[in-house]
Amino acid sequence: FIFFGSMLINVLAMRNGLNLKELPVLEASSYIFVPLLSLFFLNEKIGLREISAMALIVCGIFIFYM
């Protein structure tokens, strides 16, 4: 069910003007937003491992757009 919801959001984003090139960035950024939202709404702790993983994802996004 969650996979279908994610696919539906991606199709709607592409339908509303998101280029196919930008779709992997949207997918990768979800790995950043989920821990941050859990930090703010659920008061979960983010460890050094998660922070370093998010930093690598951000670096990958920047390299993708170079």
PDB file of C-alpha atoms in Angstrom:
ATOM      1  CA  PHE A   1       0.000   0.000   0.000  1.00  0.00           C
ATOM      2  CA  ILE A   2       2.808   2.434   0.863  1.00  0.00           C
ATOM      3  CA  PHE A   3       4.635   1.651  -2.378  1.00  0.00           C
ATOM      4  CA  PHE A   4       1.476   2.400  -4.357  1.00  0.00           C
ATOM      5  CA  GLY A   5       1.085   5.721  -2.516  1.00  0.00           C
ATOM      6  CA  SER A   6       4.659   6.671  -3.268  1.00  0.00           C
ATOM      7  CA  MET A   7       4.219   5.774  -6.919  1.00  0.00           C
ATOM      8  CA  LEU A   8       1.023   7.819  -7.090  1.00  0.00           C
ATOM      9  CA  ILE A   9       2.754  10.871  -5.618  1.00  0.00           C
ATOM     10  CA  ASN A  10       5.577  10.509  -8.150  1.00  0.00           C
ATOM     11  CA  VAL A  11       3.139  10.290 -11.051  1.00  0.00           C
ATOM     12  CA  LEU A  12       1.251  13.346  -9.809  1.00  0.00           C
ATOM     13  CA  ALA A  13       4.503  15.272  -9.429  1.00  0.00           C
ATOM     14  CA  MET A  14       5.554  14.411 -12.973  1.00  0.00           C
ATOM     15  CA  ARG A  15       2.111  15.311 -14.252  1.00  0.00           C
ATOM     16  CA  ASN A  16       2.308  18.731 -12.634  1.00  0.00           C
ATOM     17  CA  GLY A  17       5.598  19.714 -14.242  1.00  0.00           C
ATOM     18  CA  LEU A  18       8.395  17.801 -12.518  1.00  0.00           C
ATOM     19  CA  ASN A  19      10.945  16.629 -15.048  1.00  0.00           C
ATOM     20  CA  LEU A  20      12.024  13.020 -15.181  1.00  0.00           C
ATOM     21  CA  LYS A  21      15.572  14.143 -14.362  1.00  0.00           C
ATOM     22  CA  GLU A  22      14.432  15.610 -11.047  1.00  0.00           C
ATOM     23  CA  LEU A  23      12.474  12.570  -9.884  1.00  0.00           C
ATOM     24  CA  PRO A  24      15.473  10.705  -8.352  1.00  0.00           C
ATOM     25  CA  VAL A  25      16.226  13.817  -6.298  1.00  0.00           C
ATOM     26  CA  LEU A  26      12.680  13.749  -4.957  1.00  0.00           C
ATOM     27  CA  GLU A  27      13.068  10.077  -4.072  1.00  0.00           C
ATOM     28  CA  ALA A  28      16.458  10.608  -2.394  1.00  0.00           C
ATOM     29  CA  SER A  29      15.269  13.616  -0.428  1.00  0.00           C
ATOM     30  CA  SER A  30      12.639  11.476   1.285  1.00  0.00           C
ATOM     31  CA  TYR A  31      15.499   9.796   3.177  1.00  0.00           C
ATOM     32  CA  ILE A  32      16.288  13.240   4.580  1.00  0.00           C
ATOM     33  CA  PHE A  33      12.764  14.395   5.354  1.00  0.00           C
ATOM     34  CA  VAL A  34      11.572  11.270   7.169  1.00  0.00           C
ATOM     35  CA  PRO A  35      14.191  11.428   9.978  1.00  0.00           C
ATOM     36  CA  LEU A  36      13.771  15.191  10.305  1.00  0.00           C
ATOM     37  CA  LEU A  37       9.998  14.926  10.569  1.00  0.00           C
ATOM     38  CA  SER A  38      10.325  12.109  13.096  1.00  0.00           C
ATOM     39  CA  LEU A  39      12.669  14.333  15.096  1.00  0.00           C
ATOM     40  CA  PHE A  40      10.187  17.208  15.204  1.00  0.00           C
ATOM     41  CA  PHE A  41       6.905  15.318  15.566  1.00  0.00           C
ATOM     42  CA  LEU A  42       7.881  12.118  17.386  1.00  0.00           C
ATOM     43  CA  ASN A  43      10.888  13.430  19.335  1.00  0.00           C
ATOM     44  CA  GLU A  44      13.095  10.625  18.058  1.00  0.00           C
ATOM     45  CA  LYS A  45      16.826  10.980  18.336  1.00  0.00           C
ATOM     46  CA  ILE A  46      19.008  11.222  15.250  1.00  0.00           C
ATOM     47  CA  GLY A  47      22.406   9.661  15.713  1.00  0.00           C
ATOM     48  CA  LEU A  48      25.713  10.388  14.082  1.00  0.00           C
ATOM     49  CA  ARG A  49      25.190   7.560  11.616  1.00  0.00           C
ATOM     50  CA  GLU A  50      21.912   9.052  10.390  1.00  0.00           C
ATOM     51  CA  ILE A  51      23.400  12.538  10.161  1.00  0.00           C
ATOM     52  CA  SER A  52      26.347  11.285   8.121  1.00  0.00           C
ATOM     53  CA  ALA A  53      23.974   9.350   5.834  1.00  0.00           C
ATOM     54  CA  MET A  54      21.875  12.468   5.262  1.00  0.00           C
ATOM     55  CA  ALA A  55      25.033  14.460   4.514  1.00  0.00           C
ATOM     56  CA  LEU A  56      26.060  11.866   1.912  1.00  0.00           C
ATOM     57  CA  ILE A  57      22.623  12.093   0.311  1.00  0.00           C
ATOM     58  CA  VAL A  58      22.874  15.886   0.130  1.00  0.00           C
ATOM     59  CA  CYS A  59      26.340  15.582  -1.428  1.00  0.00           C
ATOM     60  CA  GLY A  60      24.932  13.120  -3.962  1.00  0.00           C
ATOM     61  CA  ILE A  61      22.152  15.547  -4.858  1.00  0.00           C
ATOM     62  CA  PHE A  62      24.676  18.338  -5.411  1.00  0.00           C
ATOM     63  CA  ILE A  63      26.863  16.087  -7.562  1.00  0.00           C
ATOM     64  CA  PHE A  64      23.791  15.027  -9.560  1.00  0.00           C
ATOM     65  CA  TYR A  65      23.069  18.670 -10.457  1.00  0.00           C
ATOM     66  CA  MET A  66      26.658  19.559 -11.425  1.00  0.00           C
TER      67      MET A  66
END
